[in-house]
mmCIF file of C-alpha atoms and ligand atoms in Angstrom:
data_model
loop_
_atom_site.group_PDB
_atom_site.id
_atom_site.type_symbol
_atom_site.label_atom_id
_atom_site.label_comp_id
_atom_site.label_asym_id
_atom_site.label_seq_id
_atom_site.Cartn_x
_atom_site.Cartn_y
_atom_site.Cartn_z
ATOM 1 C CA UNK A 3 0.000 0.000 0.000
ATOM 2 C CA UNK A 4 0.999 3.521 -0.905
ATOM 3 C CA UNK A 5 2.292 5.181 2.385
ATOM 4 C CA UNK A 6 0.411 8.645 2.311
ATOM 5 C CA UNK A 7 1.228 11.485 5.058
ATOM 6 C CA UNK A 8 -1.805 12.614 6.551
ATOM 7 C CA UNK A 9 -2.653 15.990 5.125
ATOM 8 C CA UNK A 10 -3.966 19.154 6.871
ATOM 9 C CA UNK A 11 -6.533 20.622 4.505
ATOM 10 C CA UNK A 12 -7.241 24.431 5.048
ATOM 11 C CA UNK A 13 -10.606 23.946 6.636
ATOM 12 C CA UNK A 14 -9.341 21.687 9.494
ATOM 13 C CA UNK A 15 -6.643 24.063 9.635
ATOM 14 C CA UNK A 16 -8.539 26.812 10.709
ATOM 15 C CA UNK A 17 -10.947 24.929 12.957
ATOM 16 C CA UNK A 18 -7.625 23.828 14.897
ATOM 17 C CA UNK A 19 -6.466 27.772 14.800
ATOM 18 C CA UNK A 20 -9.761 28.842 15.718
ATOM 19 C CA UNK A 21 -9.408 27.203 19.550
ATOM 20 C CA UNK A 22 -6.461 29.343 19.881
ATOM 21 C CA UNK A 23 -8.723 32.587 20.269
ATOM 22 C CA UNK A 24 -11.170 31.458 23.228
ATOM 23 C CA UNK A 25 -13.483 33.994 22.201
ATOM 24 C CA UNK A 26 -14.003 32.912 19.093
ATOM 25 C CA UNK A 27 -17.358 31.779 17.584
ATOM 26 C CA UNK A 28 -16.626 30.701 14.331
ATOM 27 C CA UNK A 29 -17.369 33.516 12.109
ATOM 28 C CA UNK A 30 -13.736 34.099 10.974
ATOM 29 C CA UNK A 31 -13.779 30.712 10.553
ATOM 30 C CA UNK A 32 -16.633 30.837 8.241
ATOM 31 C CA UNK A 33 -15.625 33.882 6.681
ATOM 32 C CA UNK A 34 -12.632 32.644 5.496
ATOM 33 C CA UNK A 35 -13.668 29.498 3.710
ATOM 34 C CA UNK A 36 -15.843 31.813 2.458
ATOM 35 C CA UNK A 37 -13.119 33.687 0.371
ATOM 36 C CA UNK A 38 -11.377 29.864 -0.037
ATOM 37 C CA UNK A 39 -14.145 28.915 -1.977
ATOM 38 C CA UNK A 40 -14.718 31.802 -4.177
ATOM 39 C CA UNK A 41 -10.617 31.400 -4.543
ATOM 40 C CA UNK A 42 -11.425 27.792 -6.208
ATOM 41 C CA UNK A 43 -14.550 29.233 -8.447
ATOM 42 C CA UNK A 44 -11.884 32.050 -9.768
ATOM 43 C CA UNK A 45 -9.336 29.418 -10.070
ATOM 44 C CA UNK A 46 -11.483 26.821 -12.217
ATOM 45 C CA UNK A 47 -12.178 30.335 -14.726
ATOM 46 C CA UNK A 48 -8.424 31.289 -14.891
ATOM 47 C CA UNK A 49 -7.575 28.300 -15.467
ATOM 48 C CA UNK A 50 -10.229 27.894 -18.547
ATOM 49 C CA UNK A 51 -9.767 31.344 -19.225
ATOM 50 C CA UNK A 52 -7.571 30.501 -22.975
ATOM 51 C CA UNK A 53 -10.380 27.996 -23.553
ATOM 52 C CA UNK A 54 -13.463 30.529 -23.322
ATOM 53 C CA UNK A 55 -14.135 34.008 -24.617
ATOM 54 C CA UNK A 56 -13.378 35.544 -21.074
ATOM 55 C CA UNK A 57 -10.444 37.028 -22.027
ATOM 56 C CA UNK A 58 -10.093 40.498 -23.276
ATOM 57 C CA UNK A 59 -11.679 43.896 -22.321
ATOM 58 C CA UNK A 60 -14.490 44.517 -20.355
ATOM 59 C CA UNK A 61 -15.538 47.800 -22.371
ATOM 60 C CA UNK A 62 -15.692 49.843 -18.781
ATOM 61 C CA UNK A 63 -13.297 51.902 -16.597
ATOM 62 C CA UNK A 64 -13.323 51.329 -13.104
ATOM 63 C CA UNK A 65 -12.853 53.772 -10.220
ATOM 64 C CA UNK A 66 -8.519 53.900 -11.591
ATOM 65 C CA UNK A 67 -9.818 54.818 -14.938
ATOM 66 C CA UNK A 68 -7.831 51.504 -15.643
ATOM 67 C CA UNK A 69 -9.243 49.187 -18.271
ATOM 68 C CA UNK A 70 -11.334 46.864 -16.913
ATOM 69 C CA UNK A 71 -10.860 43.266 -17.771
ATOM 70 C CA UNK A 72 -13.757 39.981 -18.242
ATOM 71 C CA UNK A 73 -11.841 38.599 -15.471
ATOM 72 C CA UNK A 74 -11.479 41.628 -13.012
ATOM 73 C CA UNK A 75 -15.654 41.678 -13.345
ATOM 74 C CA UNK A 76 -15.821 37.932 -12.686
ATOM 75 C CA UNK A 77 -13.675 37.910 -10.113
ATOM 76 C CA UNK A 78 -15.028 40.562 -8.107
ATOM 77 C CA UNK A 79 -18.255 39.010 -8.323
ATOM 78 C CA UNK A 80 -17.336 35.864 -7.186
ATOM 79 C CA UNK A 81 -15.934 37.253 -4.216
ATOM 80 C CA UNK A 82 -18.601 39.909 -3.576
ATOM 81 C CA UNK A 83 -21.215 36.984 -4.060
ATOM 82 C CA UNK A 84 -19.419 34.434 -1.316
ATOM 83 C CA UNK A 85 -19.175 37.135 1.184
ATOM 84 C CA UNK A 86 -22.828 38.026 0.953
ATOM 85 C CA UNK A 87 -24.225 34.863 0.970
ATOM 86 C CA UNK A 88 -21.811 33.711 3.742
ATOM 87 C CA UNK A 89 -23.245 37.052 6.032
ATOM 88 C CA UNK A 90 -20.364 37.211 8.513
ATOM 89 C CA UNK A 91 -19.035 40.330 6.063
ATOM 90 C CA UNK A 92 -21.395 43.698 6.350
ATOM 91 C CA UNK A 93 -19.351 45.245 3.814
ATOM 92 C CA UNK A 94 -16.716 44.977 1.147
ATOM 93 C CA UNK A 95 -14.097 47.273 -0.240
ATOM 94 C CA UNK A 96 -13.111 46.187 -3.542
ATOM 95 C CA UNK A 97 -10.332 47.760 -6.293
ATOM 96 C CA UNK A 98 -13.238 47.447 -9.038
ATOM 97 C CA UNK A 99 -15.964 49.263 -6.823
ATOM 98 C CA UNK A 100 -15.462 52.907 -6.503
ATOM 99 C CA UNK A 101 -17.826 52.994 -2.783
ATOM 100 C CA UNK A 102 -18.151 49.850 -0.538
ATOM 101 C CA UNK A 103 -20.446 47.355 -1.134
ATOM 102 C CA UNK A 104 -22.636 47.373 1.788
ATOM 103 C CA UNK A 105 -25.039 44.397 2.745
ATOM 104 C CA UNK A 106 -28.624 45.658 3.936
ATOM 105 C CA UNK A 107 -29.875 42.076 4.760
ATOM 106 C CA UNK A 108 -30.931 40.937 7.871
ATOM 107 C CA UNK A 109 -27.820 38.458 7.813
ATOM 108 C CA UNK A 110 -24.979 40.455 6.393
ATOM 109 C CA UNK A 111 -25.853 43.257 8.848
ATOM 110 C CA UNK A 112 -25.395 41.407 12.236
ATOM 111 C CA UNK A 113 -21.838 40.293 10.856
ATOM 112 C CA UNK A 114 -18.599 41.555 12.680
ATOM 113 C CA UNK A 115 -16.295 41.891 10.080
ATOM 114 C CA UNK A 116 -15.440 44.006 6.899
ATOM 115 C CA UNK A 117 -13.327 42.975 3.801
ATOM 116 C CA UNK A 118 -10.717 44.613 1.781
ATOM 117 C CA UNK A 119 -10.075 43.001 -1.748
ATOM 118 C CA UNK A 120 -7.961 43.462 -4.645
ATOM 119 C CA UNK A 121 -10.637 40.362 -6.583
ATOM 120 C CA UNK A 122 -7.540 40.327 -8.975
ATOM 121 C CA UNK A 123 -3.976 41.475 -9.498
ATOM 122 C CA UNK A 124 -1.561 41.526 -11.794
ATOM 123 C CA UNK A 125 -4.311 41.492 -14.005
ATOM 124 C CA UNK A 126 -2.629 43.020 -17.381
ATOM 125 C CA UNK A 127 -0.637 39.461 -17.357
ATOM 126 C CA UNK A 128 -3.311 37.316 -18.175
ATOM 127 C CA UNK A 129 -3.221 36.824 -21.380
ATOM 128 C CA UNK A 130 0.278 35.997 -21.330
ATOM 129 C CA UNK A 131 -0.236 32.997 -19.021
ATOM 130 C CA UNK A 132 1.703 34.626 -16.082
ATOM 131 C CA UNK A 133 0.759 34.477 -12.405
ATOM 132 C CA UNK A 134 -1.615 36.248 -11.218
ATOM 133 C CA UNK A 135 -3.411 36.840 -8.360
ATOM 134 C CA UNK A 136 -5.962 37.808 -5.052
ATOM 135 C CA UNK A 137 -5.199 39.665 -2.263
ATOM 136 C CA UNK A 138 -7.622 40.454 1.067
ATOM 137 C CA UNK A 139 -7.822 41.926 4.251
ATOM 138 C CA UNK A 140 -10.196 41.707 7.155
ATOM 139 C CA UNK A 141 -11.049 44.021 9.719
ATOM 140 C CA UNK A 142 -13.750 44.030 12.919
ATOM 141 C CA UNK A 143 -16.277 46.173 12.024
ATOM 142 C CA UNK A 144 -16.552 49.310 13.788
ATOM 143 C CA UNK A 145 -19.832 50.800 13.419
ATOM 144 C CA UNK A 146 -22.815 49.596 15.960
ATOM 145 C CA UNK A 147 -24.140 45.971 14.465
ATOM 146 C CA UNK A 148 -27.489 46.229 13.196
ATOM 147 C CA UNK A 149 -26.843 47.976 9.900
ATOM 148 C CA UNK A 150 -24.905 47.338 7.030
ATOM 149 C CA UNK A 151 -21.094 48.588 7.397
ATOM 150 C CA UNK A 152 -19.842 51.801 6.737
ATOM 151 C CA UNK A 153 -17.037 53.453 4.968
ATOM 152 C CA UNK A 154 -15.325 54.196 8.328
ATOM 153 C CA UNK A 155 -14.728 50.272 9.482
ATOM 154 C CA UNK A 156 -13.040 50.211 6.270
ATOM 155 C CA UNK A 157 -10.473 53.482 6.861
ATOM 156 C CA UNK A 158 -8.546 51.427 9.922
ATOM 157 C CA UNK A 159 -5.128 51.439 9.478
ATOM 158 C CA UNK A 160 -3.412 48.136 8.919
ATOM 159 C CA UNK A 161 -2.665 47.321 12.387
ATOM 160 C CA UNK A 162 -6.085 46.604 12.841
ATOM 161 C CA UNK A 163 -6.352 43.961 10.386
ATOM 162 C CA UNK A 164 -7.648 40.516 12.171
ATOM 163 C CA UNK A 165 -6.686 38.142 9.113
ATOM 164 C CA UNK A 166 -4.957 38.612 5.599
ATOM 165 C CA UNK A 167 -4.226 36.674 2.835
ATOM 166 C CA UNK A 168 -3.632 36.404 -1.154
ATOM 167 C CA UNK A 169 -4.115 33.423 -3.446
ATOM 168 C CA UNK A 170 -1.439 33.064 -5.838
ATOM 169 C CA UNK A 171 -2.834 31.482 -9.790
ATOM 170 C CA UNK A 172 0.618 29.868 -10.452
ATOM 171 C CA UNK A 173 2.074 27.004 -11.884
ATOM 172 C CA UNK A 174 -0.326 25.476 -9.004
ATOM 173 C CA UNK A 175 -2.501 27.533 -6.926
ATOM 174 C CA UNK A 176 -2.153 28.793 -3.363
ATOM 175 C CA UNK A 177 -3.476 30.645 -0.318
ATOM 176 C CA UNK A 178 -1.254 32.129 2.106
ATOM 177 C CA UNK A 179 -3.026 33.690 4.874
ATOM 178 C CA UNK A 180 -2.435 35.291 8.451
ATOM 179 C CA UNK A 181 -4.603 35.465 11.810
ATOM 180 C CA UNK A 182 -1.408 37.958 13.517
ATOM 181 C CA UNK A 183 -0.312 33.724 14.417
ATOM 182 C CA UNK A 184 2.430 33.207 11.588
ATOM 183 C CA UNK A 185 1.638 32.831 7.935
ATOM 184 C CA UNK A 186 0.930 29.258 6.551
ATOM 185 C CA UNK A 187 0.614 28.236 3.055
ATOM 186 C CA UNK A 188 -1.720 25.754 1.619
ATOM 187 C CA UNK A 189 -1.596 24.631 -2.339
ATOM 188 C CA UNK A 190 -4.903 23.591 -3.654
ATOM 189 C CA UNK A 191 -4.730 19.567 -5.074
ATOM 190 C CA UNK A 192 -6.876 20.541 -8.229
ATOM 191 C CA UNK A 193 -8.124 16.931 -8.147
ATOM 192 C CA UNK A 194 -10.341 16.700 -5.368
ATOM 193 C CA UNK A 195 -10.704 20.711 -5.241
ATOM 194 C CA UNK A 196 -9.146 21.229 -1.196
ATOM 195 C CA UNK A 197 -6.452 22.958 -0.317
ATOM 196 C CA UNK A 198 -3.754 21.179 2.014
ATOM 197 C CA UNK A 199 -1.186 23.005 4.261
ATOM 198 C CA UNK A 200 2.144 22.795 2.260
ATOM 199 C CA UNK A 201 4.154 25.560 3.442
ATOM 200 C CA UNK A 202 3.570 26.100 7.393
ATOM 201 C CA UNK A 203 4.956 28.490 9.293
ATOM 202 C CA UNK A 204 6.402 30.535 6.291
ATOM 203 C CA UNK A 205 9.487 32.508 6.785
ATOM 204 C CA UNK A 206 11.047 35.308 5.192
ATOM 205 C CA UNK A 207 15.357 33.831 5.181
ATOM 206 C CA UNK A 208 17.165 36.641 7.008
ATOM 207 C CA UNK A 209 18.496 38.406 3.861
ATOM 208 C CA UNK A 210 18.185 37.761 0.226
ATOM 209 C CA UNK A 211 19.655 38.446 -3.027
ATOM 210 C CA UNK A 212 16.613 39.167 -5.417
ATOM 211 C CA UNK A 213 15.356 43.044 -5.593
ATOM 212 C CA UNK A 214 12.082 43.704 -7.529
ATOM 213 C CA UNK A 215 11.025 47.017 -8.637
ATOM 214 C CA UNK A 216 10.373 48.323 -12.284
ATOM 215 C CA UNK A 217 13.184 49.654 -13.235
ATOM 216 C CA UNK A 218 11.391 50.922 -16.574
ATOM 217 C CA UNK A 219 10.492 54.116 -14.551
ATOM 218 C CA UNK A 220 13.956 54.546 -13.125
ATOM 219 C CA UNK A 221 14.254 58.711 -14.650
ATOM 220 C CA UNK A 222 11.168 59.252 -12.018
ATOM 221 C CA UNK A 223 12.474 57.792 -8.996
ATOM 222 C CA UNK A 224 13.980 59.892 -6.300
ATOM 223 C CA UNK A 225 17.330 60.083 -5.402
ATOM 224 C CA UNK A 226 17.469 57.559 -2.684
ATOM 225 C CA UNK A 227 15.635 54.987 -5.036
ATOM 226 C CA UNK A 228 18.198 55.697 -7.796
ATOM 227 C CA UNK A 229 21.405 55.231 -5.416
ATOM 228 C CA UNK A 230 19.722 51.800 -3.712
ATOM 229 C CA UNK A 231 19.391 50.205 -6.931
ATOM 230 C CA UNK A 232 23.314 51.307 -7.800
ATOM 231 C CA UNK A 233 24.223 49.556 -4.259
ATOM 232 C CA UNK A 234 22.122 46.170 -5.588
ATOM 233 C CA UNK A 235 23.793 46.040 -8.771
ATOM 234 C CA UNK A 236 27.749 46.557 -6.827
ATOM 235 C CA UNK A 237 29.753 43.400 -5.854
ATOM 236 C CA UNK A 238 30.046 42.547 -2.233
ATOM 237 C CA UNK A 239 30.586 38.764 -1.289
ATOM 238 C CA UNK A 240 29.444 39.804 2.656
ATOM 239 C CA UNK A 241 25.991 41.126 1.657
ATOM 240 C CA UNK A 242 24.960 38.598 -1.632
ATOM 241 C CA UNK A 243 25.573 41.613 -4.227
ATOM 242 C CA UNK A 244 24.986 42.134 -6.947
ATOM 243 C CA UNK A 245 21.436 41.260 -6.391
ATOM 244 C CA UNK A 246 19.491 39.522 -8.922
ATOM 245 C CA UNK A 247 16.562 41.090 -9.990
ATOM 246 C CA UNK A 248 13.465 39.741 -10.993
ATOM 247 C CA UNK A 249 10.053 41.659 -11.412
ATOM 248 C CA UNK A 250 6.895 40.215 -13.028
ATOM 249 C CA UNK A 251 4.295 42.378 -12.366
ATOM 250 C CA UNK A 252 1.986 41.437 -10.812
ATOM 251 C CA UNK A 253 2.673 42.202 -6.717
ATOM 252 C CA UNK A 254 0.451 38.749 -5.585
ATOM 253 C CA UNK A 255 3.585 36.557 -7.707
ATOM 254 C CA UNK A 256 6.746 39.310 -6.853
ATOM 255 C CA UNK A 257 6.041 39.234 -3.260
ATOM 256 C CA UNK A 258 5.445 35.321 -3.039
ATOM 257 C CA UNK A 259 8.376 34.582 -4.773
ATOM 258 C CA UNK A 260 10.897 37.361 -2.405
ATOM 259 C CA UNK A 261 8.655 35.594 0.497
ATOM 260 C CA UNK A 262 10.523 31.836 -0.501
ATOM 261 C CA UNK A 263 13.618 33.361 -2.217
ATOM 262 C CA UNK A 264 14.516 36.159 -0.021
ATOM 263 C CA UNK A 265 14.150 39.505 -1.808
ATOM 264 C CA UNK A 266 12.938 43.228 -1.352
ATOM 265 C CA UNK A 267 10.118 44.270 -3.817
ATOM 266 C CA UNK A 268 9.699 47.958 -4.173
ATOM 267 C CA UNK A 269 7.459 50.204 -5.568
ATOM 268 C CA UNK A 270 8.670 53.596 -4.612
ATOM 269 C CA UNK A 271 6.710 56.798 -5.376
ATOM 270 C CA UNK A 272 7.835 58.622 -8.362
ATOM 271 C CA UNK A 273 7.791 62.375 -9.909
ATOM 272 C CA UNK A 274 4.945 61.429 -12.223
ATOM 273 C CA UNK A 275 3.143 59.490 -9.381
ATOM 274 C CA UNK A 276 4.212 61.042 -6.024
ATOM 275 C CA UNK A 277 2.357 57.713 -3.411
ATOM 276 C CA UNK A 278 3.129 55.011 -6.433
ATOM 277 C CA UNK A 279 0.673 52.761 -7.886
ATOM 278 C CA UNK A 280 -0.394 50.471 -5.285
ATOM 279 C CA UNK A 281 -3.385 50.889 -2.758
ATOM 280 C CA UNK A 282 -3.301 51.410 0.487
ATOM 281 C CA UNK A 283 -6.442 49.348 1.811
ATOM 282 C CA UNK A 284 -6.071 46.226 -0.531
ATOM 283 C CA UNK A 285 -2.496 45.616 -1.868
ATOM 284 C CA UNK A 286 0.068 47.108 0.876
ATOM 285 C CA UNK A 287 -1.901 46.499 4.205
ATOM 286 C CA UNK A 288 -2.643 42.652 3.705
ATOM 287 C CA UNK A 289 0.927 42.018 2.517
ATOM 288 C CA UNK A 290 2.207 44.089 4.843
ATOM 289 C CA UNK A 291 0.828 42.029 7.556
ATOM 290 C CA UNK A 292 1.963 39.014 5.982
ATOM 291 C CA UNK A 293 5.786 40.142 5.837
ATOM 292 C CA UNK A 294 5.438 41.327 9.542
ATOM 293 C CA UNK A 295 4.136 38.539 10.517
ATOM 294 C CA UNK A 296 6.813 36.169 8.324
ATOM 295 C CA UNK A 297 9.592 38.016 9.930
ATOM 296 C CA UNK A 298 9.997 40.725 7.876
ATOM 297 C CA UNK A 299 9.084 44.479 7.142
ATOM 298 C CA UNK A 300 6.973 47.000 4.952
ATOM 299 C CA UNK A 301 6.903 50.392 5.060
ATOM 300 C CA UNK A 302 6.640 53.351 2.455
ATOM 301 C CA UNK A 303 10.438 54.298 2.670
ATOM 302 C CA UNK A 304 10.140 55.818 5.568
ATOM 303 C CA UNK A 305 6.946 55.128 7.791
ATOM 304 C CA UNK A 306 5.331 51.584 8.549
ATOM 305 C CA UNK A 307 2.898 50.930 6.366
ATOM 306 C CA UNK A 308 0.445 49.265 9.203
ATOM 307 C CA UNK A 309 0.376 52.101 10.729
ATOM 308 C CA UNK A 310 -0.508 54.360 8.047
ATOM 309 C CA UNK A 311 -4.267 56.256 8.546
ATOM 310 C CA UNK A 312 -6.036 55.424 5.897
ATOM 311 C CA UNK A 313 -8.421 59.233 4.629
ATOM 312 C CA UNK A 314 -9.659 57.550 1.594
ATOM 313 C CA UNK A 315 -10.699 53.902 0.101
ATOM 314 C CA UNK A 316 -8.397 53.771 -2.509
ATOM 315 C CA UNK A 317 -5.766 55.935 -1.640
ATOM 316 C CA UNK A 318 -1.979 54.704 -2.760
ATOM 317 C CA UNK A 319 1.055 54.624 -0.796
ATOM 318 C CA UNK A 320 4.652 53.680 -2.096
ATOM 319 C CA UNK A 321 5.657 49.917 -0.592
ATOM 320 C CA UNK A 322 9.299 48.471 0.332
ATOM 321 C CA UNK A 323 8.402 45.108 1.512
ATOM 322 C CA UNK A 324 10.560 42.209 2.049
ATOM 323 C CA UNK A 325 13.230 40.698 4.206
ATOM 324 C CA UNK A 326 13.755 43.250 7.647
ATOM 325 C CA UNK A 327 17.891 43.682 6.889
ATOM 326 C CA UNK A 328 16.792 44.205 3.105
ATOM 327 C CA UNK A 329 13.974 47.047 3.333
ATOM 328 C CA UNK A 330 15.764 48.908 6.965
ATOM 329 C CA UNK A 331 18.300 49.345 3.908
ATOM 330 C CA UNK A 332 16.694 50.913 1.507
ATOM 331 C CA UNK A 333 14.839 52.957 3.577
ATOM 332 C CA UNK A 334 18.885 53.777 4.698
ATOM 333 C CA UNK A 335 19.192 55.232 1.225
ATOM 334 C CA UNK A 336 15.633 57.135 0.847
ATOM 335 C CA UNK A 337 16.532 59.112 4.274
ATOM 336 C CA UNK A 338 20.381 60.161 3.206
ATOM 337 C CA UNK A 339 18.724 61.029 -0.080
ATOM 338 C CA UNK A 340 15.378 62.512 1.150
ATOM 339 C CA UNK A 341 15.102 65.507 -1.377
HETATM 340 P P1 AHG B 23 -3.954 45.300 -10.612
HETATM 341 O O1 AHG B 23 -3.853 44.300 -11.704
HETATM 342 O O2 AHG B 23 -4.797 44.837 -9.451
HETATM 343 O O3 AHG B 23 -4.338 46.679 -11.095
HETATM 344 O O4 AHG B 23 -2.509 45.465 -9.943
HETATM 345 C C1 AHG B 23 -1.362 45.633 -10.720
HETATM 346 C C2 AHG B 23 -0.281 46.136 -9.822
HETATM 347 C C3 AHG B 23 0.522 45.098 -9.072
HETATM 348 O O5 AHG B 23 0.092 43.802 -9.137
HETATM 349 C C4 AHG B 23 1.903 45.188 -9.661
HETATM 350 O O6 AHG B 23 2.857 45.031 -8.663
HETATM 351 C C5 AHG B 23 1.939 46.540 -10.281
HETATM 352 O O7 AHG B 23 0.632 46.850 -10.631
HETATM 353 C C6 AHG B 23 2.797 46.599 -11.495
HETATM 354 O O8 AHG B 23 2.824 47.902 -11.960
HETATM 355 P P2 AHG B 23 3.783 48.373 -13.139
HETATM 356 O O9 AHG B 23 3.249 47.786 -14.383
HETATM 357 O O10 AHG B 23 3.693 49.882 -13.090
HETATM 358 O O11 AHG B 23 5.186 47.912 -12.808
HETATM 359 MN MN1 MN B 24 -3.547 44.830 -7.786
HETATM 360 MN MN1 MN B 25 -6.828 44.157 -9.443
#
């Protein structure tokens, strides 16, 4: 007989984890195989997505004035559609919606907790068959129970977050998530549809040799940006330089990849776009959390981004994220070179 290991799927997973908070009723519990599942509905499309006419343009803008693609739409629905149905979510903040999605049933509005979602990044590499990906955040709710939520649970800055995670669409797919306990991985086994804890207890190494940051912009980055890539590029034995670098494009497969490898993503602010491209609520909190909570750090160059107040839903702030040694550096460079 075949000797199998037993496997820890993600829903046992967070039953176990959910006896570590004595408190705890279950709806986190609930809420997140909530998101799992939608995960596995977007998955199954992605993955049938050069099969189908799903690809392509949408024909809208959303809130970014960014085009819009079939998948972005389906995506968000999927998730928006779990997270009503399951009603432990009163509201939802999501990259395709400019206002929150607020739930005015008489489920949705006794649940505790709001979402933050980025339904799918990276999402200009689809059509080339590279990795893309989903990225949340959850948050208690702060407005009285009763009534749907409210813009203001979802302006809390990161430090507040209760849970975060992303699901990578990779060579295979996986969901790497946080309750502020660690970060464990879990790969789905397309074959019976589960996902089963493969990476636990996930670790940034100490110090790395991979830096990620589009370098296509480099005649808009400041100063500081400018002299920390020179330093990656110079030989030194001690420190792993010259650093490779490696950038895909989509933040969901950079940041997974520095998370196993050991690298320093960046995505500095620039003259043309002063906070950067990435949003504040949905991309940089959850991953943020992630890193912190893997060992390492994320802040904006100068400030930690979990502690950042939030004034508006899709507000941008610049991200350094990665290994602690790797990021207190740069951050080295942007305050000698703070124009
Ligand atoms: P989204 O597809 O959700 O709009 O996000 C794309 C983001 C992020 O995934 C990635 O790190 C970044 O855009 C890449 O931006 P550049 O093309 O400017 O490098
Ligand atoms: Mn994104
Ligand atoms: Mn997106």
């Amino acid at each position: 007989m075949v000797n199998r290991k037993r496997i820890t799927t993600l829903t046992e997973f967070i039953v176990q984890r959910q006896s570590e908070y004595p408190h705890a009723k279950g709806a986190l519990t609930r809420l997140l195989n909530d998101i799992a599942t939608a995960a596995k509905i977007v998955n199954r499309d992605i993955n049938a997505a050069g099969l189908v006419d799903i690809l392509g343009y949408e024909g809208k803008e959303n809130i970014q004035g960014e085009a819009q693609k079939k998948l972005d739409v389906f995506a968000n629905e999927q998730f928006v559609t779990a997270l009503k149905g399951g009603a432990e979510c009163c509201a939802i903040a999501s990259e395709e919606n400019e206002k929150i999605i607020s739930f005015n049933n008489e489920f949705s509005e006794l649940g505790k907790y709001v979402v933050a979602i980025d339904p799918l990044d990276g999402s200009s590499n689809i059509e080339a068959n590279v990795s893309i990906g989903t990225i949340f955040s959850i948050y208690r709710r702060v407005s009285e129970v009763g009534e749907g939520g409210k813009v203001e649970d979802m302006l809390q800055p990161g430090i507040n977050q209760v849970a975060a995670g992303y699901v990578i669409y990779g060579s295979s797919t996986m969901l790497v998530y946080t309750t502020g306990k660690g970060v464990n991985g879990f790969t789905l086994d397309p074959s019976v549809g589960i996902f089963c804890l493969s990476h636990p207890d996930m670790m940034f190494p100490e110090t790395g040799s991979v830096y990620s940051i589009n370098e296509g912009n480099y005649i808009y980055f400041p100063q500081g940006i400018k002299q920390y890539i020179k330093y990656c590029q110079e030989s030194d034995k001690n420190t792993l330089r010259p650093y490779t670098s490696r950038y895909i494009g989509s933040l969901v497969a950079d940041f997974h990849r520095n998370l196993i490898r050991g690298g320093i993503f960046l995505y500095p602010g620039t003259t043309t776009k002063p906070s950067g491209k990435l949003r504040l609520l949905y991309e940089c909190n959850p991953v943020a959390f992630i890193a912190e909570q893997a060992g390492g750090k994320a802040s904006d160059g100068f400030n930690r981004i979990m502690e950042k107040q939030p004034k508006t839903l899709h507000e941008r702030s610049p991200l350094f994220i990665g290994p602690k040694s790797m990021v207190e550096k740069a951050e080295e460079f942007m305050r000698q070179y703070k124009e």
